[in-house]
């Protein structure tokens, strides 16, 4: 099991309760427990009627759907609002301009350098998006074409995404921290026609070249006809004649008019986002237009209670689903003011986040436990010199937030007053599934609370039977919801086998969890070979295949190990080919190798050279044992009778001890 049981045991003894704040509830979207129960009842009684009503209330449709839901768990195939027409970009921008919010700030962008700030009203953002949409069209991008977006956290990133949405193209954003090789795989998989990238990323005061990665990736991406390059850092880059064009040249002279949004079917693809699975290459998670936008708008409204005057800031990178749903689509669909930050929490000092909160009077703040734990280590003084009085709600996502971090967040950022909303969801779910709502839920530190209205989550055993209170099991979802993934791009068989095969009639999340006697969910962690490093999902198989691709490596096994700040870190056991020497230099080379193959987030924390790995007689690596050794839990390995050679365990423990 991927999650740390001990950690959960300690959380299970967590008894503190925090009732919802009263102040602010008068105008809240869900003002209290009665309103919340009402919503849940409505959704449970008539799910289709409920979501149809929500979709109408939240979005502008060009024409209404034929059916609210078509669900076929067997194939599987799910359609929400099929036949309905809408455009996601028009819903995020044009309609707000048309309804008199054109002058409202849509996007506040804070660059890493303090003076780099750009703010866009809804009208201005619409104009920028239109300009770029026309560029895409001019370069031959049309409805259904895929566009790869490999950009740092700069305004051109959301502009490019919304421009794609406007013309019906499908964006596939690749986190700028990924390597050339990872970018290449993703472009090849979705056969993108265009790549959008930048000269460089600015991070912690340094320039990291990006365009060179793009060039390297494109060496084997025949589908890509053009590459559009943003000048972020003024870096001198090579431009390929006929293929590459600067963003600023491409949009020059355009007035931002005459590019009406394409009317899309609700089930037309909005985007593909790759995420790691337990085996093989990353999966292209497919999200479609109507259901995804309904769901992200609704959950943004319920969980963050966005009001007209809020300044909302989600610190995620748009390269991950959190940024897609909760920096961009959810908040903009609601006409909110959303903040986007290019920098990191601790540069130039550990008060940077709080300085940004103070500067823009942020009211709602959504971040990850790993950030809180990193800032906790720096001490609470950094939260004290900044004015955080504008804040009213705090959110958390990416991994379970341990009660210590929860309390620190609540006490030092929330001054002992603000609710901390722990939100459980996944790339696949499109939006938040299990979370408190701020003015209706009593909070328990360490628990993600309860499934949102319309979400029927449960904990089941290996046969799919509910396990009952306080028992660990598989976290599943038993009814369809509008934000659910619709496919794995180009691989429906994998879609079925990963999510719908094991438990017929249910969505399998891959997580384990427990539900307490009050129906609160306590997430334990992944059940598959996926590790969660700083809230980012990494497949051990991917890291292993990167390692064995190196000439020195005969075999590799990768597991997660507990890490104070990152939650989990990567621990790699590596067996070398006999002609190679085990030494620190090679360790460094291998770490660098994984970085280059996948990206910095996949860099192993520890590499242990292992002459042999614990294998069953049928040759399967017993990861359970490797996880225990990595975590220094060497007293109880459970049943080891199936091991082909039980002596490897002692050798591995010796090897670990030698590492110090
Ligand atoms: C996995 C999904 C969409 C969120 C960003 C990561 C873990 C996420 C929580 C939470 C416990 C969490 C799960 C999940 N996870 N949020 N609040 N409590 N675990 O998206 O990369 O698709 O990863 O992150 O294990 O399966 P992702």
XYZ file of C-alpha atoms and ligand atoms in Angstrom:
687
model
C 0.000 0.000 0.000
C 1.364 3.406 -1.022
C 0.081 5.447 1.897
C 1.639 5.391 5.315
C -0.681 3.535 7.650
C 1.013 4.812 10.742
C 0.373 8.362 9.668
C -3.287 7.565 9.206
C -3.437 5.791 12.549
C -2.292 9.006 14.164
C -4.858 10.959 12.209
C -7.567 8.579 13.333
C -6.920 9.653 16.867
C -7.313 13.243 15.884
C -10.329 14.466 17.813
C -10.259 18.225 17.339
C -13.322 19.737 15.693
C -13.746 23.199 14.234
C -17.291 24.404 13.636
C -17.834 26.643 10.595
C -17.297 30.383 11.097
C -20.446 32.400 11.464
C -19.026 35.588 10.076
C -19.439 35.583 6.296
C -22.165 32.984 6.268
C -24.991 35.484 5.616
C -24.046 35.912 2.003
C -22.458 32.504 1.423
C -23.560 30.330 -1.488
C -24.137 27.545 1.014
C -24.929 29.525 4.172
C -25.160 26.667 6.662
C -25.720 22.970 7.395
C -29.429 23.051 6.488
C -28.798 24.530 3.060
C -26.041 21.993 2.552
C -28.203 19.021 3.520
C -30.876 20.343 1.226
C -28.480 20.398 -1.718
C -27.268 16.891 -0.954
C -30.799 15.583 -0.763
C -31.795 17.245 -4.000
C -28.760 15.850 -5.793
C -29.319 12.373 -4.411
C -33.019 12.341 -5.257
C -32.674 13.411 -8.852
C -29.034 13.627 -9.963
C -29.829 14.393 -13.587
C -32.350 17.057 -12.751
C -29.937 18.520 -10.264
C -26.981 18.776 -12.651
C -29.159 19.994 -15.502
C -30.389 22.798 -13.329
C -26.821 23.627 -12.204
C -25.509 23.596 -15.788
C -28.217 26.035 -16.840
C -27.697 28.295 -13.869
C -23.920 28.444 -14.153
C -23.227 28.552 -17.885
C -24.493 30.131 -21.085
C -25.485 27.541 -23.651
C -25.883 28.218 -27.375
C -28.452 25.475 -27.430
C -29.779 22.999 -24.944
C -28.772 19.353 -24.714
C -30.761 16.359 -25.888
C -29.911 14.207 -22.888
C -28.476 15.149 -19.501
C -26.591 11.898 -19.006
C -25.854 8.807 -21.007
C -23.972 6.351 -18.858
C -22.665 3.017 -20.018
C -20.388 1.506 -17.370
C -19.687 -1.538 -19.465
C -18.004 -0.016 -22.544
C -17.417 2.383 -20.645
C -18.826 5.584 -22.075
C -20.255 8.627 -20.322
C -21.866 11.668 -21.898
C -23.104 14.723 -20.114
C -25.376 17.257 -21.791
C -24.918 15.548 -25.168
C -26.166 17.628 -28.051
C -25.888 20.832 -26.016
C -23.764 23.574 -27.548
C -21.475 26.040 -25.822
C -18.020 27.521 -25.932
C -15.792 27.388 -22.856
C -13.894 30.562 -23.716
C -17.086 32.525 -24.310
C -18.316 31.305 -20.928
C -15.094 32.379 -19.241
C -14.777 35.754 -20.966
C -17.260 37.111 -23.506
C -20.388 36.649 -21.468
C -18.896 38.537 -18.526
C -17.944 41.397 -20.842
C -21.447 41.348 -22.281
C -23.052 41.435 -18.853
C -21.225 44.562 -17.734
C -18.214 43.025 -16.006
C -15.841 43.989 -18.849
C -13.918 46.351 -16.581
C -13.621 43.888 -13.726
C -10.145 42.434 -13.187
C -10.092 38.888 -14.472
C -6.427 38.037 -14.052
C -3.749 39.466 -11.811
C -0.361 38.172 -12.811
C 2.554 38.595 -10.431
C 5.863 37.696 -12.039
C 8.724 36.461 -9.986
C 10.488 39.837 -10.146
C 8.466 42.090 -7.853
C 7.866 44.755 -10.491
C 6.627 42.337 -13.114
C 2.878 42.660 -12.701
C 0.249 42.465 -15.411
C -3.444 42.840 -14.785
C -6.160 42.082 -17.304
C -9.771 43.106 -17.139
C -12.274 40.671 -18.616
C -12.413 42.820 -21.762
C -8.618 42.982 -22.057
C -8.185 39.281 -21.523
C -10.824 38.583 -24.140
C -8.966 40.807 -26.622
C -5.640 39.063 -25.977
C -7.271 35.672 -26.370
C -8.928 36.718 -29.620
C -5.607 37.956 -31.019
C -3.939 34.692 -30.285
C -6.867 32.591 -31.449
C -6.492 34.266 -34.820
C -2.804 33.408 -34.885
C -3.621 29.761 -34.257
C -6.193 29.809 -37.033
C -3.740 31.456 -39.387
C -1.253 28.693 -38.709
C -3.822 26.113 -39.657
C -5.186 25.083 -36.277
C -8.874 24.225 -36.368
C -11.578 22.475 -34.434
C -10.354 19.224 -32.865
C -6.649 19.854 -33.591
C -4.302 19.379 -30.646
C -2.006 22.151 -29.460
C 0.861 21.428 -27.069
C 1.512 24.188 -24.556
C 4.854 24.126 -22.739
C 5.067 27.431 -20.933
C 6.106 28.843 -17.579
C 3.581 30.596 -15.333
C 3.143 33.655 -17.536
C -0.098 35.203 -18.857
C 0.468 33.712 -22.313
C -0.245 30.293 -20.783
C -3.916 30.905 -19.903
C -4.265 33.081 -23.005
C -3.102 30.195 -25.196
C -5.434 27.743 -23.461
C -8.455 29.996 -23.803
C -7.548 30.723 -27.430
C -7.593 26.990 -28.120
C -10.954 26.678 -26.391
C -12.275 29.577 -28.437
C -11.578 27.940 -31.790
C -12.401 24.427 -30.622
C -8.812 23.211 -30.570
C -7.723 20.822 -27.813
C -4.954 22.020 -25.544
C -2.455 19.677 -24.027
C -0.457 21.566 -21.434
C 2.859 20.079 -20.385
C 4.324 21.330 -17.098
C 7.435 23.386 -17.909
C 9.435 21.410 -15.345
C 9.208 18.305 -17.507
C 12.117 17.312 -19.715
C 12.424 17.424 -23.497
C 11.887 13.689 -23.524
C 8.657 13.870 -21.511
C 7.422 16.676 -23.743
C 8.237 14.640 -26.815
C 6.288 11.603 -25.577
C 3.260 13.718 -24.863
C 3.360 15.514 -28.220
C 3.770 12.226 -30.040
C 0.884 10.672 -28.172
C -1.607 13.403 -29.002
C -0.082 14.352 -32.379
C -0.130 18.052 -31.704
C -0.017 20.363 -34.682
C 1.544 23.314 -32.914
C 3.853 23.754 -29.931
C 3.751 26.905 -27.844
C 6.767 27.506 -25.649
C 9.024 30.253 -24.290
C 12.693 31.133 -24.376
C 13.189 30.408 -20.698
C 11.647 29.915 -17.288
C 12.497 32.317 -14.474
C 12.787 30.480 -11.188
C 14.336 31.581 -7.894
C 16.209 34.347 -9.689
C 17.657 32.080 -12.343
C 16.926 31.620 -16.012
C 16.337 28.068 -17.100
C 16.302 27.614 -20.889
C 13.055 26.120 -22.200
C 13.061 26.575 -25.955
C 16.064 24.244 -26.237
C 13.899 21.495 -24.697
C 11.215 22.281 -27.243
C 13.741 22.002 -30.077
C 15.010 18.701 -28.771
C 11.494 17.328 -28.396
C 10.536 18.401 -31.898
C 13.371 16.389 -33.424
C 10.962 13.463 -33.425
C 7.513 15.066 -33.624
C 6.510 15.073 -37.268
C 2.976 16.227 -36.440
C 4.178 19.650 -35.298
C 4.151 22.204 -38.085
C 4.812 25.342 -36.097
C 6.322 26.475 -32.863
C 5.278 29.754 -31.271
C 7.784 31.204 -28.835
C 7.112 33.677 -26.036
C 9.929 36.009 -25.084
C 9.870 35.742 -21.302
C 13.472 36.307 -20.324
C 15.123 37.978 -23.308
C 17.248 34.920 -23.876
C 18.893 34.534 -27.242
C 17.336 31.466 -28.864
C 17.698 29.760 -32.214
C 14.596 30.161 -34.366
C 13.962 27.581 -37.066
C 13.113 29.313 -40.300
C 9.622 28.434 -41.470
C 8.726 26.571 -38.277
C 9.241 29.003 -35.415
C 7.681 32.384 -34.822
C 7.777 34.792 -31.879
C 4.459 35.242 -30.100
C 4.816 39.042 -30.085
C 5.449 39.117 -33.838
C 2.554 36.792 -34.516
C -0.003 38.928 -32.667
C 1.443 42.310 -33.726
C -0.955 44.726 -35.342
C -4.071 42.758 -34.490
C -6.925 44.648 -32.876
C -8.445 41.693 -31.080
C -11.741 41.591 -32.946
C -13.511 39.251 -35.349
C -12.976 35.824 -34.001
C -16.310 34.533 -32.794
C -16.164 31.553 -30.457
C -16.797 28.209 -32.104
C -19.997 26.594 -30.912
C -18.908 23.228 -29.527
C -20.801 20.142 -28.538
C -20.797 19.583 -24.793
C -18.887 16.354 -25.363
C -16.249 17.838 -27.678
C -12.772 17.619 -26.177
C -11.655 20.652 -24.223
C -8.240 19.353 -23.249
C -5.910 16.455 -22.667
C -3.689 16.394 -19.604
C -1.138 13.669 -19.063
C -0.793 12.030 -15.700
C 1.207 9.127 -14.365
C -0.219 5.698 -13.814
C 1.165 2.590 -12.209
C 2.394 1.099 -15.444
C 3.892 2.264 -18.697
C 3.711 5.701 -20.181
C 1.630 8.592 -18.853
C -2.062 8.569 -19.646
C -3.691 11.365 -21.604
C -6.697 12.174 -19.428
C -9.481 13.525 -21.624
C -11.874 16.218 -20.432
C -14.770 17.551 -22.449
C -16.449 20.919 -22.606
C -19.878 21.093 -20.983
C -19.520 18.718 -18.060
C -16.037 19.847 -17.084
C -16.950 23.519 -17.110
C -20.172 22.945 -15.192
C -18.337 20.915 -12.601
C -15.354 23.227 -12.118
C -17.605 26.291 -11.911
C -19.908 24.598 -9.415
C -17.165 23.265 -7.170
C -15.318 26.606 -7.209
C -18.514 28.239 -6.046
C -19.321 25.691 -3.347
C -15.864 25.150 -1.887
C -14.394 28.635 -2.227
C -17.674 30.488 -1.948
C -16.527 33.010 -4.537
C -18.285 36.366 -4.322
C -18.130 39.343 -6.656
C -15.446 41.160 -4.620
C -13.160 38.235 -3.844
C -9.530 38.070 -4.881
C -8.832 34.421 -5.255
C -5.383 32.855 -5.447
C -4.518 29.249 -6.180
C -0.747 28.738 -6.028
C -0.601 25.655 -8.263
C 1.125 25.605 -11.616
C -1.296 25.643 -14.549
C 0.676 22.694 -15.907
C -1.241 20.501 -13.443
C -4.979 19.884 -13.195
C -5.268 22.114 -10.128
C -4.205 25.086 -12.210
C -6.470 24.149 -15.111
C -9.562 23.844 -12.929
C -8.927 26.302 -10.110
C -6.751 29.065 -11.544
C -8.382 29.164 -14.910
C -11.666 27.521 -15.800
C -13.591 27.464 -12.508
C -12.847 31.026 -11.359
C -13.191 32.600 -14.814
C -16.432 30.781 -15.540
C -17.749 32.456 -12.392
C -16.399 35.878 -13.381
C -13.997 35.997 -10.442
C -10.662 37.752 -10.043
C -7.946 35.104 -10.170
C -4.302 35.577 -9.207
C -1.480 33.812 -11.008
C 2.025 33.794 -9.545
C 5.208 32.928 -11.392
C 7.506 32.551 -8.391
C 8.160 30.117 -5.575
C 7.213 30.356 -1.861
C 10.678 30.985 -0.474
C 12.321 33.335 -2.934
C 13.656 35.871 -2.244
C 12.423 35.134 1.292
C 9.986 32.723 2.963
C 7.376 35.490 3.187
C 6.882 35.782 -0.553
C 3.422 34.203 -0.572
C 2.292 36.415 2.286
C 3.703 39.463 0.580
C 1.617 38.633 -2.506
C -1.462 38.142 -0.297
C -0.846 41.548 1.309
C -0.162 43.299 -1.986
C -3.331 42.192 -3.758
C -5.502 41.776 -0.654
C -6.128 38.137 -1.461
C -9.276 36.811 0.217
C -9.193 33.112 -0.706
C -5.960 31.159 -0.761
C -5.497 27.607 -2.056
C -2.177 25.777 -1.753
C -0.573 22.392 -1.051
C 0.495 20.682 2.201
C 4.088 20.478 0.973
C 4.180 24.288 0.779
C 2.809 24.589 4.295
C 5.327 22.096 5.658
C 8.211 23.866 3.921
C 7.110 27.223 5.331
C 6.514 25.721 8.766
C 10.176 24.848 8.891
C 11.103 28.481 8.294
C 9.149 29.520 11.374
C 5.924 31.472 11.921
C 7.661 34.877 12.030
C 7.373 35.148 8.241
C 3.591 35.184 8.505
C 3.669 37.893 11.165
C 5.287 40.789 9.336
C 2.714 40.782 6.537
C -0.881 41.902 6.684
C -2.958 38.787 6.088
C -6.212 40.287 7.328
C -7.800 40.198 3.861
C -7.915 36.369 3.945
C -11.181 34.604 4.710
C -10.748 31.033 3.424
C -7.809 28.641 3.125
C -7.621 25.545 0.952
C -5.323 22.561 0.607
C -4.832 19.983 -2.138
C -2.480 17.331 -3.446
C -1.980 14.919 -0.578
C -3.376 14.377 2.883
C -2.660 17.385 5.069
C -1.286 16.119 8.370
C -2.950 17.620 11.453
C 0.284 19.442 12.461
C 0.425 21.252 9.122
C -3.325 21.873 9.245
C -3.027 23.504 12.670
C -0.050 25.616 11.626
C -1.911 26.826 8.526
C -5.010 27.551 10.600
C -3.106 29.269 13.454
C -0.457 31.273 11.628
C -1.966 32.010 8.250
C -5.583 31.885 9.381
C -4.816 33.493 12.772
C -6.767 30.755 14.503
C -9.949 31.842 12.712
C -10.034 30.671 9.134
C -11.357 27.344 7.925
C -8.831 25.101 6.180
C -10.598 23.220 3.410
C -8.842 20.000 2.506
C -9.933 19.069 -1.005
C -9.544 15.551 -2.375
C -9.660 14.988 -6.101
C -7.574 13.872 -9.075
C -6.645 14.795 -12.612
C -9.274 12.292 -13.661
C -12.103 13.747 -11.603
C -11.758 17.185 -13.219
C -12.708 18.949 -10.014
C -12.972 18.628 -6.245
C -14.873 15.540 -5.079
C -14.489 15.395 -1.319
C -14.228 18.601 0.654
C -15.723 20.662 3.384
C -17.759 23.665 2.351
C -16.683 26.664 4.386
C -19.831 27.830 6.133
C -21.567 24.490 6.573
C -19.026 21.832 7.543
C -17.439 21.188 10.917
C -13.779 20.562 10.185
C -11.560 17.772 11.462
C -7.866 18.385 10.811
C -6.515 15.660 8.543
C -9.845 14.711 6.989
C -11.079 15.870 3.598
C -14.593 15.803 5.114
C -17.428 14.609 2.940
C -18.242 14.096 -0.714
C -19.759 17.200 -2.298
C -23.450 17.191 -3.213
C -24.025 14.928 -6.202
C -20.942 12.811 -5.473
C -21.532 9.309 -4.225
C -18.178 8.129 -2.887
C -17.661 5.018 -0.799
C -15.004 2.716 0.620
C -15.162 -0.852 -0.604
C -13.226 -4.057 -0.070
C -11.604 -6.107 -2.822
C -14.990 -7.522 -3.805
C -16.558 -4.106 -4.111
C -18.570 -4.432 -0.895
C -18.781 -1.378 1.383
C -16.474 -1.884 4.353
C -18.341 0.190 6.922
C -17.000 2.800 9.337
C -13.307 3.092 10.208
C -12.142 0.324 7.932
C -9.583 0.946 5.212
C -10.449 0.106 1.617
C -10.661 1.294 -1.963
C -12.030 4.762 -2.508
C -14.601 4.527 -5.306
C -17.302 6.715 -6.832
C -20.601 5.043 -7.557
C -22.440 7.475 -9.791
C -21.232 9.550 -12.745
C -20.467 13.245 -12.256
C -20.112 15.922 -14.951
C -16.364 16.501 -14.451
C -15.282 12.885 -14.800
C -12.677 11.946 -17.394
C -14.172 10.674 -20.626
C -11.293 8.607 -21.925
C -7.585 7.983 -21.968
C -6.548 9.653 -25.179
C -6.209 7.070 -27.934
C -6.483 4.184 -25.489
C -10.039 3.274 -24.482
C -8.857 -0.144 -23.306
C -6.649 1.504 -20.711
C -9.518 3.798 -19.735
C -11.588 0.753 -18.985
C -8.951 -1.342 -17.275
C -7.626 1.443 -15.058
C -10.873 2.879 -13.782
C -13.885 0.687 -14.478
C -12.945 -2.960 -14.670
C -12.106 -4.013 -11.147
C -15.345 -2.806 -9.564
C -18.226 -3.064 -12.044
C -20.466 -0.009 -11.954
C -17.944 2.090 -10.032
C -15.090 4.475 -10.715
C -11.890 3.238 -9.060
C -9.759 6.105 -7.815
C -6.625 4.127 -6.986
C -6.597 5.631 -3.487
C -7.271 3.969 -0.186
C -9.259 5.692 2.518
C -11.411 5.213 5.582
C -14.707 6.744 6.466
C -15.386 7.501 10.112
C -18.684 7.040 11.919
C -19.779 10.526 10.837
C -19.103 9.872 7.166
C -15.853 11.863 7.057
C -13.229 10.548 4.660
C -9.623 10.057 5.741
C -7.487 9.543 2.665
C -4.603 7.126 3.147
C -2.766 7.259 -0.169
C -2.307 5.419 -3.415
C -2.901 1.710 -3.696
C -0.984 1.426 -6.935
C 2.656 2.009 -7.766
C 2.251 5.732 -7.914
C 4.112 8.018 -5.552
C 3.133 11.484 -4.522
C 6.103 13.835 -4.348
C 5.163 17.321 -3.182
C 1.616 16.712 -4.352
C 2.763 15.547 -7.793
C 2.020 12.140 -9.062
C 4.833 10.010 -10.406
C 4.685 6.468 -11.701
C 7.427 4.253 -10.318
C 7.468 2.361 -13.619
C 8.377 5.538 -15.490
C 11.298 6.274 -13.188
C 12.461 2.686 -13.360
C 12.421 2.692 -17.118
C 14.397 5.936 -17.135
C 16.978 4.307 -14.869
C 17.337 1.112 -16.871
C 17.744 3.182 -20.007
C 21.164 4.123 -18.629
C 24.004 1.916 -19.829
C 25.233 1.139 -16.318
C 21.916 -0.147 -14.990
C 20.828 -3.764 -15.127
C 17.708 -3.447 -13.011
C 15.936 -0.846 -10.920
C 13.072 -0.727 -8.428
C 11.614 2.547 -7.250
C 9.455 3.139 -4.175
C 8.272 6.105 -2.154
C 9.823 6.934 1.200
C 8.368 9.260 3.844
C 9.735 12.794 3.585
C 9.136 15.623 6.019
C 8.432 18.313 3.438
C 7.651 16.492 0.203
C 5.330 13.934 1.804
C 7.023 11.219 -0.189
C 10.406 11.177 -1.867
C 11.816 8.796 -4.437
C 13.973 5.913 -3.270
C 15.620 3.894 -6.031
C 17.248 0.505 -5.700
C 19.632 -0.017 -8.582
C 21.449 -3.154 -9.683
C 24.419 -2.313 -11.884
C 25.766 -4.293 -14.787
C 28.822 -6.219 -13.665
C 31.237 -3.992 -15.579
C 30.235 -0.880 -13.630
C 31.499 0.273 -10.245
C 29.231 1.365 -7.422
C 30.339 4.840 -6.396
C 29.032 8.320 -5.564
C 29.969 9.663 -8.954
C 27.711 7.136 -10.683
C 24.982 7.903 -8.176
C 25.155 11.537 -9.241
C 25.159 10.624 -12.897
C 22.054 8.466 -12.444
C 20.184 11.145 -10.555
C 21.007 13.618 -13.309
C 19.989 11.043 -15.884
C 16.483 10.721 -14.418
C 16.206 14.509 -14.297
C 17.032 14.754 -17.969
C 14.756 11.897 -18.903
C 11.669 12.966 -16.955
C 12.236 16.257 -15.156
C 13.511 17.619 -11.866
C 10.496 16.436 -9.842
C 11.400 12.826 -10.619
C 14.963 13.066 -9.292
C 15.602 10.216 -6.827
C 16.262 11.398 -3.297
C 18.277 8.263 -2.594
C 19.880 5.711 -4.844
C 20.915 2.519 -3.168
C 23.028 0.106 -5.147
C 21.646 -3.361 -4.639
C 23.329 -6.498 -5.891
C 19.969 -8.259 -5.716
C 16.293 -7.312 -5.403
C 13.683 -9.189 -3.376
C 11.800 -11.248 -5.928
C 9.197 -13.932 -5.720
C 9.922 -17.240 -7.365
C 7.880 -16.061 -10.303
C 10.177 -13.039 -10.638
C 7.922 -10.306 -9.284
C 9.664 -7.649 -7.211
C 8.195 -7.437 -3.701
C 7.927 -3.693 -3.355
C 6.372 -3.965 0.055
C 9.770 -5.045 1.378
C 11.589 -2.285 -0.466
C 9.184 0.302 0.917
C 9.771 -0.915 4.444
C 13.534 -0.789 4.115
C 13.365 2.692 2.602
C 11.232 3.820 5.549
C 13.554 2.149 8.084
C 10.749 -0.152 9.183
C 12.901 -3.215 9.270
C 11.252 -5.113 12.091
C 8.242 -6.663 10.385
C 8.255 -7.614 6.721
C 5.137 -9.745 6.814
C 5.031 -12.924 4.811
C 8.322 -13.450 2.983
C 7.874 -17.142 2.278
C 7.416 -16.580 -1.444
C 10.825 -14.934 -1.815
C 13.183 -16.750 -4.146
C 16.197 -15.724 -2.079
C 15.384 -14.484 1.433
C 18.997 -13.443 2.098
C 18.655 -10.374 -0.129
C 16.714 -8.679 2.656
C 19.657 -8.652 5.054
C 21.936 -7.445 2.247
C 19.563 -4.615 1.438
C 19.365 -3.532 5.071
C 23.166 -3.565 5.286
C 23.362 -1.535 2.106
C 20.882 0.964 3.494
C 22.849 1.345 6.722
C 25.995 2.005 4.754
C 24.251 4.943 3.085
C 24.032 6.567 6.514
C -3.831 12.048 -6.218
C -4.222 12.779 -7.470
C -6.131 17.176 -8.182
C -5.296 17.399 -7.057
C -3.851 17.531 -7.408
C -3.174 16.219 -7.668
C -3.687 12.605 -3.971
C -4.910 14.813 -3.975
C -5.542 14.959 -1.905
C -6.050 15.270 -0.603
C -5.242 13.212 0.129
C -4.868 13.737 -2.073
C -4.475 11.318 -4.117
C -4.982 11.382 -5.537
N -4.475 13.678 -3.375
N -5.540 15.596 -3.095
N -6.689 16.424 -0.349
N -5.877 14.365 0.379
N -4.721 12.863 -1.054
O -3.782 15.586 -8.763
O -1.796 14.506 -9.789
O -4.102 13.698 -10.327
O -3.074 13.298 -8.070
O -3.299 12.978 -5.288
O -3.634 10.229 -3.948
O -5.259 10.125 -6.092
P -3.181 14.260 -9.328
